[in-house]
Short mmCIF file of C-alpha atoms in Angstrom, two decimals:
data_model
loop_
_atom_site.label_atom_id
_atom_site.label_comp_id
_atom_site.label_asym_id
_atom_site.label_seq_id
_atom_site.Cartn_x
_atom_site.Cartn_y
_atom_site.Cartn_z
CA UNK A 1143 98.47 121.80 -8.95
CA UNK A 1144 100.72 123.74 -6.60
CA UNK A 1145 99.25 121.80 -3.68
CA UNK A 1146 100.22 118.54 -5.37
CA UNK A 1147 103.77 119.72 -5.95
CA UNK A 1148 103.97 120.90 -2.35
CA UNK A 1149 103.01 117.46 -1.03
CA UNK A 1150 105.39 115.54 -3.25
CA UNK A 1151 108.43 117.83 -3.13
CA UNK A 1152 108.03 120.23 -0.18
CA UNK A 1153 111.65 121.32 -0.23
CA UNK A 1154 111.72 122.13 -3.97
CA UNK A 1155 108.40 123.95 -3.62
CA UNK A 1156 109.95 126.05 -0.90
CA UNK A 1157 113.13 126.72 -2.83
CA UNK A 1158 111.09 128.23 -5.69
CA UNK A 1159 109.85 130.88 -3.27
CA UNK A 1160 113.24 131.48 -1.69
CA UNK A 1161 114.72 132.15 -5.14
CA UNK A 1162 112.30 135.08 -5.43
CA UNK A 1163 113.33 136.22 -1.93
CA UNK A 1164 109.94 135.58 -0.39
CA UNK A 1165 108.00 132.85 1.39
CA UNK A 1166 104.74 130.98 0.67
CA UNK A 1167 102.81 133.14 3.13
CA UNK A 1168 103.95 136.28 1.33
CA UNK A 1169 106.48 137.48 3.91
CA UNK A 1170 109.96 138.77 3.18
CA UNK A 1171 112.88 136.72 4.48
CA UNK A 1172 113.44 139.19 7.32
CA UNK A 1173 109.82 139.86 8.16
CA UNK A 1174 108.07 138.74 11.35
CA UNK A 1175 104.49 137.57 11.53
CA UNK A 1176 101.88 139.84 13.12
CA UNK A 1177 102.63 139.93 16.85
CA UNK A 1178 99.83 140.58 19.31
CA UNK A 1179 99.97 140.57 23.09
CA UNK A 1180 97.20 140.59 25.66
CA UNK A 1181 98.03 140.96 29.34
CA UNK A 1182 96.15 140.30 32.53
CA UNK A 1183 93.69 137.85 30.98
CA UNK A 1184 93.98 135.24 33.77
CA UNK A 1185 92.42 136.86 36.85
CA UNK A 1186 93.36 134.00 39.18
CA UNK A 1187 97.06 134.37 38.38
CA UNK A 1188 99.31 137.02 39.85
CA UNK A 1189 100.44 137.95 36.35
CA UNK A 1190 99.59 136.69 32.90
CA UNK A 1191 100.10 137.39 29.22
CA UNK A 1192 98.95 135.86 25.95
CA UNK A 1193 101.20 136.27 22.93
CA UNK A 1194 100.34 135.43 19.33
CA UNK A 1195 103.04 135.31 16.68
CA UNK A 1196 100.95 134.65 13.58
CA UNK A 1197 99.26 131.37 14.54
CA UNK A 1198 101.68 130.42 17.31
CA UNK A 1199 99.93 131.13 20.60
CA UNK A 1200 101.58 130.95 24.01
CA UNK A 1201 100.01 131.92 27.31
CA UNK A 1202 102.09 132.60 30.40
CA UNK A 1203 100.62 132.51 33.90
CA UNK A 1204 102.65 133.46 36.95
CA UNK A 1205 101.73 132.41 40.48
CA UNK A 1206 103.64 133.59 43.52
CA UNK A 1207 103.96 131.43 46.60
CA UNK A 1208 106.01 131.45 49.77
CA UNK A 1209 109.08 129.35 50.34
CA UNK A 1210 112.19 129.27 52.47
CA UNK A 1211 115.20 130.75 50.69
CA UNK A 1212 117.85 128.26 49.57
CA UNK A 1213 120.45 127.38 52.19
CA UNK A 1214 123.44 128.61 50.18
CA UNK A 1215 121.91 132.01 49.33
CA UNK A 1216 119.53 133.02 52.09
CA UNK A 1217 118.66 136.35 50.50
CA UNK A 1218 117.35 135.01 47.20
CA UNK A 1219 113.95 133.83 46.02
CA UNK A 1220 113.14 131.43 43.17
CA UNK A 1221 111.82 131.74 39.63
CA UNK A 1222 110.68 128.41 38.22
CA UNK A 1223 109.73 128.42 34.53
CA UNK A 1224 108.01 125.50 32.83
CA UNK A 1225 107.07 125.19 29.18
CA UNK A 1226 104.20 122.84 28.40
CA UNK A 1227 103.85 121.49 24.85
CA UNK A 1228 100.77 119.30 24.91
CA UNK A 1229 98.91 117.41 22.16
CA UNK A 1230 96.46 120.35 22.25
CA UNK A 1231 98.85 122.56 20.32
CA UNK A 1232 100.10 120.09 17.74
CA UNK A 1233 99.76 116.43 16.76
CA UNK A 1234 103.55 116.02 16.93
CA UNK A 1235 103.39 115.94 20.74
CA UNK A 1236 102.14 112.83 22.49
CA UNK A 1237 100.39 112.78 25.89
CA UNK A 1238 102.55 111.86 28.84
CA UNK A 1239 105.68 113.26 30.47
CA UNK A 1240 107.27 116.33 28.82
CA UNK A 1241 109.14 115.44 25.65
CA UNK A 1242 112.58 116.61 24.63
CA UNK A 1243 111.40 119.80 22.95
CA UNK A 1244 109.42 120.93 26.00
CA UNK A 1245 112.31 120.21 28.33
CA UNK A 1246 114.78 122.00 26.07
CA UNK A 1247 112.43 124.99 25.85
CA UNK A 1248 112.03 125.08 29.66
CA UNK A 1249 115.80 125.00 30.06
CA UNK A 1250 116.15 127.76 27.46
CA UNK A 1251 113.70 130.02 29.33
CA UNK A 1252 115.45 129.28 32.64
CA UNK A 1253 118.77 130.23 31.02
CA UNK A 1254 117.33 133.46 29.60
CA UNK A 1255 116.04 134.45 33.05
CA UNK A 1256 119.39 133.64 34.63
CA UNK A 1257 121.61 135.22 31.96
CA UNK A 1258 119.64 138.39 31.38
CA UNK A 1259 118.94 139.05 35.07
CA UNK A 1260 115.45 140.18 34.13
CA UNK A 1261 114.64 140.04 37.84
CA UNK A 1262 117.19 139.99 40.63
CA UNK A 1263 116.41 137.03 42.84
CA UNK A 1264 117.36 139.23 45.80
CA UNK A 1265 114.26 141.34 45.07
CA UNK A 1266 112.12 138.26 45.76
CA UNK A 1267 113.39 137.87 49.31
CA UNK A 1268 111.02 139.01 52.06
CA UNK A 1269 112.93 138.08 55.21
CA UNK A 1270 116.52 136.95 54.96
CA UNK A 1271 116.81 133.25 55.66
CA UNK A 1272 113.14 132.86 56.55
CA UNK A 1273 110.77 133.80 53.76
CA UNK A 1274 111.00 134.46 50.07
CA UNK A 1275 108.74 134.53 47.03
CA UNK A 1276 108.83 131.73 44.52
CA UNK A 1277 107.40 132.66 41.11
CA UNK A 1278 106.03 129.70 39.16
CA UNK A 1279 105.97 130.73 35.51
CA UNK A 1280 103.88 128.33 33.45
CA UNK A 1281 104.10 128.79 29.70
CA UNK A 1282 101.49 126.81 27.86
CA UNK A 1283 101.45 126.58 24.12
CA UNK A 1284 97.94 126.69 22.77
CA UNK A 1285 98.79 126.55 19.07
CA UNK A 1286 102.12 125.39 17.68
CA UNK A 1287 103.10 127.00 14.39
CA UNK A 1288 106.85 127.33 14.83
CA UNK A 1289 109.08 129.82 16.64
CA UNK A 1290 108.00 128.72 20.08
CA UNK A 1291 111.06 130.19 21.82
CA UNK A 1292 110.40 133.77 20.71
CA UNK A 1293 106.75 133.53 21.74
CA UNK A 1294 107.63 132.05 25.15
CA UNK A 1295 110.27 134.69 25.92
CA UNK A 1296 107.89 137.48 24.94
CA UNK A 1297 105.01 135.98 26.95
CA UNK A 1298 107.24 135.62 29.99
CA UNK A 1299 108.44 139.22 29.78
CA UNK A 1300 104.92 140.59 29.36
CA UNK A 1301 103.56 138.45 32.21
CA UNK A 1302 106.36 139.48 34.57
CA UNK A 1303 105.61 143.12 33.83
CA UNK A 1304 101.99 142.40 34.71
CA UNK A 1305 102.72 140.69 38.06
CA UNK A 1306 101.40 142.42 41.16
CA UNK A 1307 102.81 141.00 44.42
CA UNK A 1308 100.93 141.70 47.66
CA UNK A 1309 102.92 143.45 50.42
CA UNK A 1310 104.14 141.07 53.10
CA UNK A 1311 105.23 142.10 56.58
CA UNK A 1312 106.61 139.82 59.24
CA UNK A 1313 104.80 140.33 62.55
CA UNK A 1314 107.52 140.93 65.18
CA UNK A 1315 105.69 139.16 68.02
CA UNK A 1316 104.27 136.06 66.36
CA UNK A 1317 106.93 135.75 63.65
CA UNK A 1318 104.19 135.00 61.10
CA UNK A 1319 103.83 136.65 57.72
CA UNK A 1320 100.95 139.06 57.23
CA UNK A 1321 99.82 139.42 53.66
CA UNK A 1322 98.07 142.59 52.57
CA UNK A 1323 96.25 141.70 49.37
CA UNK A 1324 94.94 145.22 48.87
CA UNK A 1325 98.36 146.80 48.65
CA UNK A 1326 100.25 145.32 45.71
CA UNK A 1327 103.58 146.18 44.13
CA UNK A 1328 104.80 145.39 40.64
CA UNK A 1329 108.08 143.54 40.12
CA UNK A 1330 111.26 145.43 39.39
CA UNK A 1331 112.03 144.37 35.81
CA UNK A 1332 115.64 145.31 35.20
CA UNK A 1333 116.23 144.11 31.69
CA UNK A 1334 113.98 143.33 28.74
CA UNK A 1335 115.34 140.31 26.91
CA UNK A 1336 113.81 139.67 23.49
CA UNK A 1337 114.40 136.51 21.47
CA UNK A 1338 114.72 136.40 17.68
CA UNK A 1339 114.78 133.01 15.96
CA UNK A 1340 116.06 132.17 12.52
CA UNK A 1341 115.89 129.06 10.36
CA UNK A 1342 118.83 128.13 8.12
CA UNK A 1343 118.10 126.76 4.66
CA UNK A 1344 120.58 124.92 2.48
CA UNK A 1345 123.43 126.18 4.69
CA UNK A 1346 123.24 129.74 3.41
CA UNK A 1347 119.80 131.36 3.52
CA UNK A 1348 118.55 132.75 6.83
CA UNK A 1349 114.86 133.35 7.37
CA UNK A 1350 113.39 135.02 10.42
CA UNK A 1351 110.42 133.73 12.47
CA UNK A 1352 109.96 130.29 10.84
CA UNK A 1353 106.55 128.62 10.78
CA UNK A 1354 106.22 124.95 11.75
CA UNK A 1355 106.51 123.86 8.09
CA UNK A 1356 109.60 125.98 7.58
CA UNK A 1357 111.20 124.56 10.74
CA UNK A 1358 110.66 121.01 9.48
CA UNK A 1359 112.31 121.82 6.15
CA UNK A 1360 115.15 123.87 7.62
CA UNK A 1361 118.65 122.48 8.08
CA UNK A 1362 119.22 124.41 11.29
CA UNK A 1363 117.91 127.07 13.67
CA UNK A 1364 119.50 129.95 15.60
CA UNK A 1365 117.96 131.94 18.44
CA UNK A 1366 119.51 135.22 19.59
CA UNK A 1367 118.34 136.86 22.82
CA UNK A 1368 119.29 140.49 23.29
CA UNK A 1369 118.53 143.06 25.96
CA UNK A 1370 118.01 146.80 25.51
CA UNK A 1371 121.71 147.63 26.00
CA UNK A 1372 122.68 145.57 22.97
CA UNK A 1373 124.17 142.79 25.08
CA UNK A 1374 123.70 139.19 24.06
CA UNK A 1375 121.91 137.16 26.71
CA UNK A 1376 121.92 133.97 24.72
CA UNK A 1377 123.16 132.73 21.35
CA UNK A 1378 121.44 129.38 21.08
CA UNK A 1379 122.29 127.38 18.02
CA UNK A 1380 121.44 123.74 18.69
CA UNK A 1381 123.36 122.00 15.93
CA UNK A 1382 122.20 122.19 12.35
CA UNK A 1383 124.23 123.39 9.38
CA UNK A 1384 127.34 125.41 10.11
CA UNK A 1385 127.30 129.19 10.00
CA UNK A 1386 130.20 131.55 9.50
CA UNK A 1387 130.81 134.32 12.02
CA UNK A 1388 129.63 136.85 9.41
CA UNK A 1389 126.23 135.12 9.07
CA UNK A 1390 125.84 135.16 12.84
CA UNK A 1391 126.56 138.88 12.74
CA UNK A 1392 123.66 139.34 10.27
CA UNK A 1393 121.38 137.51 12.70
CA UNK A 1394 122.48 139.77 15.53
CA UNK A 1395 121.78 142.89 13.46
CA UNK A 1396 118.24 141.71 12.77
CA UNK A 1397 117.80 140.82 16.45
CA UNK A 1398 118.63 144.42 17.41
CA UNK A 1399 115.82 145.84 15.24
CA UNK A 1400 113.42 143.17 16.48
CA UNK A 1401 114.17 144.21 20.05
CA UNK A 1402 113.07 147.76 19.31
CA UNK A 1403 109.80 146.53 17.73
CA UNK A 1404 108.97 144.28 20.67
CA UNK A 1405 109.89 146.90 23.28
CA UNK A 1406 107.55 149.41 21.63
CA UNK A 1407 104.74 146.86 21.62
CA UNK A 1408 105.17 145.97 25.28
CA UNK A 1409 105.34 149.62 26.35
CA UNK A 1410 102.16 150.36 24.42
CA UNK A 1411 100.34 147.44 26.06
CA UNK A 1412 101.47 148.26 29.58
CA UNK A 1413 100.47 151.89 29.11
CA UNK A 1414 97.03 150.90 27.82
CA UNK A 1415 96.39 148.79 30.94
CA UNK A 1416 97.18 151.69 33.24
CA UNK B 696 144.73 101.91 22.23
CA UNK B 697 146.01 104.92 23.99
CA UNK B 698 147.19 108.17 22.52
CA UNK B 699 148.35 110.72 25.00
CA UNK B 700 149.15 113.67 22.83
CA UNK B 701 149.04 117.02 24.60
CA UNK B 702 147.80 119.92 22.56
CA UNK B 703 149.88 122.33 24.60
CA UNK B 704 151.95 124.84 22.73
CA UNK B 705 155.59 123.96 22.81
CA UNK B 706 154.86 120.60 21.25
CA UNK B 707 155.38 121.15 17.56
CA UNK B 708 153.98 123.54 15.02
CA UNK B 709 151.35 124.94 17.36
CA UNK B 710 153.76 127.32 19.08
CA UNK B 711 153.90 130.16 16.60
CA UNK B 712 150.14 130.22 16.21
CA UNK B 713 149.44 130.44 19.93
CA UNK B 714 152.15 133.05 20.33
CA UNK B 715 150.32 135.34 17.91
CA UNK B 716 146.96 135.18 19.68
CA UNK B 717 146.64 138.44 21.61
CA UNK B 718 144.90 138.62 24.96
CA UNK B 719 142.38 141.30 25.71
CA UNK B 720 144.79 143.42 27.73
CA UNK B 721 147.37 143.45 24.97
CA UNK B 722 149.95 141.31 26.74
CA UNK B 723 151.62 138.42 24.92
CA UNK B 724 150.36 135.19 26.46
CA UNK B 725 152.66 132.79 28.25
CA UNK B 726 153.28 130.01 25.83
CA UNK B 727 155.44 127.69 27.93
CA UNK B 728 154.31 124.18 28.79
CA UNK B 729 152.60 123.77 32.11
CA UNK B 730 151.73 127.44 32.45
CA UNK B 731 148.33 128.53 33.73
CA UNK B 732 145.52 126.35 32.47
CA UNK B 733 143.19 128.17 30.09
CA UNK B 734 144.64 131.47 28.95
CA UNK B 735 144.76 131.25 25.18
CA UNK B 736 145.87 127.65 25.31
CA UNK B 737 143.95 124.45 25.80
CA UNK B 738 144.59 122.05 28.66
CA UNK B 739 146.52 118.94 27.72
CA UNK B 740 144.19 116.38 26.29
CA UNK B 741 144.37 112.70 25.62
CA UNK B 742 142.08 110.09 24.22
CA UNK B 743 141.62 106.35 24.18
CA UNK B 744 139.89 104.83 21.15
CA UNK B 745 137.89 101.66 21.58
CA UNK B 746 138.20 101.10 25.35
CA UNK B 747 134.80 99.35 25.46
CA UNK B 748 134.23 95.99 23.82
CA UNK B 749 130.44 95.81 23.42
CA UNK B 750 129.54 99.11 21.66
CA UNK B 751 130.22 99.47 17.96
CA UNK B 752 132.42 102.46 18.72
CA UNK B 753 133.75 103.99 21.90
CA UNK B 754 136.12 106.71 23.01
CA UNK B 755 137.35 108.15 26.29
CA UNK B 756 138.30 111.81 26.02
CA UNK B 757 140.23 113.71 28.69
CA UNK B 758 140.70 117.47 28.77
CA UNK B 759 142.80 118.38 31.78
CA UNK B 760 140.82 116.72 34.60
CA UNK B 761 137.51 116.60 32.73
CA UNK B 762 136.81 113.16 31.38
CA UNK B 763 133.91 111.77 29.33
CA UNK B 764 133.34 108.23 28.07
CA UNK B 765 131.34 107.80 24.85
CA UNK B 766 129.78 104.58 23.60
CA UNK B 767 128.14 104.28 20.19
CA UNK B 768 125.71 101.79 18.77
CA UNK B 769 124.78 101.98 15.14
CA UNK B 770 123.49 101.65 12.56
CA UNK B 771 121.10 99.39 14.48
CA UNK B 772 117.43 98.42 14.63
CA UNK B 773 114.97 101.23 15.37
CA UNK B 774 111.58 101.04 17.14
CA UNK B 775 108.54 101.44 14.86
CA UNK B 776 107.28 104.87 15.81
CA UNK B 777 110.71 106.47 15.82
CA UNK B 778 111.71 105.16 12.42
CA UNK B 779 112.48 107.75 9.72
CA UNK B 780 111.95 106.48 6.19
CA UNK B 781 114.84 108.36 4.59
CA UNK B 782 117.52 108.73 7.25
CA UNK B 783 118.96 107.34 10.45
CA UNK B 784 117.38 108.29 13.80
CA UNK B 785 119.91 109.68 16.22
CA UNK B 786 119.60 109.40 19.97
CA UNK B 787 121.94 110.86 22.56
CA UNK B 788 121.95 109.91 26.23
CA UNK B 789 123.99 112.00 28.63
CA UNK B 790 124.51 110.42 32.01
CA UNK B 791 125.73 112.78 34.76
CA UNK B 792 128.31 111.58 37.24
CA UNK B 793 125.83 111.60 40.15
CA UNK B 794 122.07 111.59 40.17
CA UNK B 795 119.51 110.94 37.48
CA UNK B 796 119.44 112.83 34.21
CA UNK B 797 117.18 115.89 34.48
CA UNK B 798 115.95 118.75 32.31
CA UNK B 799 119.46 120.22 32.07
CA UNK B 800 120.87 116.96 30.68
CA UNK B 801 117.93 116.75 28.26
CA UNK B 802 118.72 120.16 26.82
CA UNK B 803 122.43 119.22 26.52
CA UNK B 804 121.43 115.98 24.80
CA UNK B 805 119.41 117.97 22.29
CA UNK B 806 122.40 120.21 21.53
CA UNK B 807 124.74 117.26 21.01
CA UNK B 808 122.15 115.31 19.00
CA UNK B 809 121.45 118.13 16.59
CA UNK B 810 125.17 118.76 16.16
CA UNK B 811 125.75 115.10 15.29
CA UNK B 812 122.71 115.07 13.00
CA UNK B 813 124.21 117.92 10.99
CA UNK B 814 127.40 115.96 10.50
CA UNK B 815 126.43 112.29 10.17
CA UNK B 816 125.37 111.16 6.69
CA UNK B 817 122.10 109.70 7.95
CA UNK B 818 120.67 109.29 4.46
CA UNK B 819 123.12 106.42 3.84
CA UNK B 820 121.43 104.37 6.56
CA UNK B 821 117.67 104.94 6.40
CA UNK B 822 115.35 103.23 8.89
CA UNK B 823 118.18 102.58 11.34
CA UNK B 824 119.14 104.11 14.67
CA UNK B 825 122.41 105.50 15.96
CA UNK B 826 122.66 105.77 19.74
CA UNK B 827 125.39 107.77 21.48
CA UNK B 828 125.73 107.26 25.22
CA UNK B 829 127.94 109.75 27.05
CA UNK B 830 128.97 109.08 30.62
CA UNK B 831 130.55 111.90 32.61
CA UNK B 832 133.48 110.39 34.47
CA UNK B 833 134.78 113.61 35.99
CA UNK B 834 133.83 117.25 35.57
CA UNK B 835 136.52 119.88 36.03
CA UNK B 836 135.20 122.54 33.65
CA UNK B 837 134.39 122.64 29.90
CA UNK B 838 132.16 119.58 30.18
CA UNK B 839 130.00 120.15 27.12
CA UNK B 840 133.06 120.66 24.93
CA UNK B 841 134.56 117.42 26.25
CA UNK B 842 131.27 115.58 25.53
CA UNK B 843 131.31 116.87 21.94
CA UNK B 844 134.93 115.78 21.46
CA UNK B 845 134.23 112.35 22.92
CA UNK B 846 131.17 111.98 20.69
CA UNK B 847 133.16 112.85 17.57
CA UNK B 848 135.98 110.46 18.41
CA UNK B 849 133.40 107.77 19.17
CA UNK B 850 131.76 108.34 15.79
CA UNK B 851 135.14 107.97 14.10
CA UNK B 852 135.87 104.80 16.06
CA UNK B 853 132.50 103.35 15.03
CA UNK B 854 133.26 104.18 11.42
CA UNK B 855 130.02 106.06 10.79
CA UNK B 856 130.05 108.18 7.62
CA UNK B 857 130.30 111.90 8.33
CA UNK B 858 130.44 115.02 6.16
CA UNK B 859 132.91 116.71 8.47
CA UNK B 860 134.42 116.38 11.91
CA UNK B 861 133.50 118.65 14.77
CA UNK B 862 135.09 119.65 18.04
CA UNK B 863 133.90 121.44 21.14
CA UNK B 864 135.62 124.55 22.52
CA UNK B 865 134.60 126.53 25.59
CA UNK B 866 135.49 130.22 26.06
CA UNK B 867 135.22 132.06 29.35
CA UNK B 868 135.03 135.85 29.64
CA UNK B 869 135.92 137.32 32.99
CA UNK B 870 134.76 140.63 34.44
CA UNK B 871 137.42 142.64 32.55
CA UNK B 872 136.59 141.02 29.23
CA UNK B 873 139.72 138.84 29.14
CA UNK B 874 139.19 135.67 27.18
CA UNK B 875 140.35 132.25 28.28
CA UNK B 876 139.84 128.97 26.47
CA UNK B 877 139.03 125.59 28.00
CA UNK B 878 138.36 127.00 31.48
CA UNK B 879 138.69 124.93 34.64
CA UNK B 880 135.75 124.64 37.05
CA UNK B 881 137.13 127.51 39.15
CA UNK B 882 137.50 129.78 36.10
CA UNK B 883 133.97 128.89 35.01
CA UNK B 884 132.55 129.93 38.36
CA UNK B 885 134.35 133.27 38.31
CA UNK B 886 133.57 134.01 34.66
CA UNK B 887 131.03 136.62 33.67
CA UNK B 888 130.14 134.72 30.51
CA UNK B 889 130.71 131.18 29.29
CA UNK B 890 130.38 130.34 25.59
CA UNK B 891 130.62 126.83 24.16
CA UNK B 892 130.93 126.26 20.42
CA UNK B 893 131.02 123.21 18.23
CA UNK B 894 133.31 124.02 15.29
CA UNK B 895 133.19 122.02 12.07
CA UNK B 896 136.36 120.93 10.32
CA UNK B 897 135.04 122.33 7.02
CA UNK B 898 135.81 126.08 6.86
CA UNK B 899 135.69 126.15 10.68
CA UNK B 900 131.97 126.93 10.63
CA UNK B 901 130.03 127.23 13.87
CA UNK B 902 127.78 124.17 14.16
CA UNK B 903 126.53 124.70 17.68
CA UNK B 904 126.59 127.59 20.08
CA UNK B 905 125.34 127.94 23.63
CA UNK B 906 126.03 130.78 26.03
CA UNK B 907 125.72 131.45 29.73
CA UNK B 908 125.81 134.99 31.09
CA UNK B 909 125.85 138.11 28.93
CA UNK B 910 128.46 139.40 26.53
CA UNK B 911 128.70 142.14 23.95
CA UNK B 912 128.51 141.46 20.22
CA UNK B 913 132.22 142.28 19.79
CA UNK B 914 133.15 139.82 22.55
CA UNK B 915 131.11 137.10 20.85
CA UNK B 916 133.01 137.61 17.61
CA UNK B 917 136.30 137.48 19.47
CA UNK B 918 135.31 134.23 21.17
CA UNK B 919 134.26 132.67 17.88
CA UNK B 920 137.59 133.64 16.29
CA UNK B 921 139.53 132.21 19.25
CA UNK B 922 137.47 129.01 19.20
CA UNK B 923 138.09 128.58 15.48
CA UNK B 924 141.85 128.91 16.05
CA UNK B 925 141.75 126.45 18.95
CA UNK B 926 139.81 124.00 16.79
CA UNK B 927 142.90 123.61 14.60
CA UNK B 928 144.80 122.04 17.48
CA UNK B 929 141.95 119.66 18.28
CA UNK B 930 141.57 118.51 14.69
CA UNK B 931 145.31 117.91 14.46
CA UNK B 932 144.99 115.77 17.58
CA UNK B 933 142.11 113.78 16.04
CA UNK B 934 144.19 113.11 12.95
CA UNK B 935 147.19 111.99 14.99
CA UNK B 936 145.04 109.70 17.16
CA UNK B 937 143.40 107.98 14.22
CA UNK B 938 146.74 107.73 12.48
CA UNK B 939 148.21 105.96 15.49
CA UNK B 940 145.23 103.65 15.80
CA UNK B 941 145.42 102.42 12.24
CA UNK B 942 149.20 102.43 11.80
CA UNK B 943 149.76 99.92 14.61
CA UNK B 944 146.96 97.57 13.57
#
């Protein structure tokens, strides 16, 4: 009977739960789904991580290649993120060129990398003006159940922490690069940005970590990215119902606690690998 | 139909309000006309309603030297797969001044589209499409805010039903934490953080927010407050423009 009501009036069905301050899957309004992370699963990649936020699964693989530094900043390397939302993860995506959501997500990840300075591009330079690393970060969604931005940011962070770059020396005589695959160094991760997404319902109620169904019913979404110093790397609110400054403050407060949870999880995982 | 109404302080009731806005370093801002662009004042803006004949609505919005042309089509026919049974389908196309639209434009289009979706009463026109085409004519800073303003004026010119108006305001924070509104391209490059907000005319709520660079939580709140105050001037300008358009006709 409840299933029938849910099909006919999904929004009313949802409102009944919200009135009791909970959600159909039993979570509180401020509760995240079970987060699990697995690093180093792709042996052919220089760094990888698989993150599951409830059912939402995102895998990040990082490959490092050589390139010439850009002309205007000869001491910098490149980080190129790409988010792939294929029909594999959800029937809402059609095969073909990346759709709007994938492109917006890729741009969001690129902005997070740039704003938070998770890695200094100068650290990726091997020889000024001649050789630099380019890190291709491919984020592939394997299962789409909402809150893709949080999962992607977390997967990227975990994968970057897992990256081992081989030592490269430039031979003085030949001018060629000599790669020593046996001696690898991890990347210098300066900041740990963590994203927290919220869905806005009926202009007033904020719920954390929305599932795909909740996102479809929501009137707006907000994503806050914070680093460990409490600085805001990104406040991404793409349209949707208006929020007062006070409501945004509530989101930020929740984002701070989420950051601590995620940081603990990542530290535990990295320690277990060593 | 041209309305060239500067929103600079010194032109009417805006003066006292701008005079009370404190800068980060505690100094009283210069309120005279033609003083430094940005600061706690907006650059002079002007708008032309209905410059294009073919689209159902059009607007050209200028903020200082930044200029965006918006053309609107709607409510119009929608292709089968994109049709929504209960509301209008909105599409935004942002054309940069040079080059082809890329991933960056796509993400901007999504921001503008979702802002407009929150405001347009799409349920009054189900199974139709509304297309907003924004062409960047010149970019001298605060481009996204100018696009939002042009889109809103275009929507008004097309006569589409909306729950509220919205306006775009950009805030720049420099290395010392000093806030300046409506930054020029030079100020944007030197800024530590750049925040763009779309503010609704109802209770000055934040409809859209996008940030570049990092800022503290307290700085964010300050920027939102400044943007909400600046929105008053923009909404007054909208009202005056529409008033002029309809009073002459």
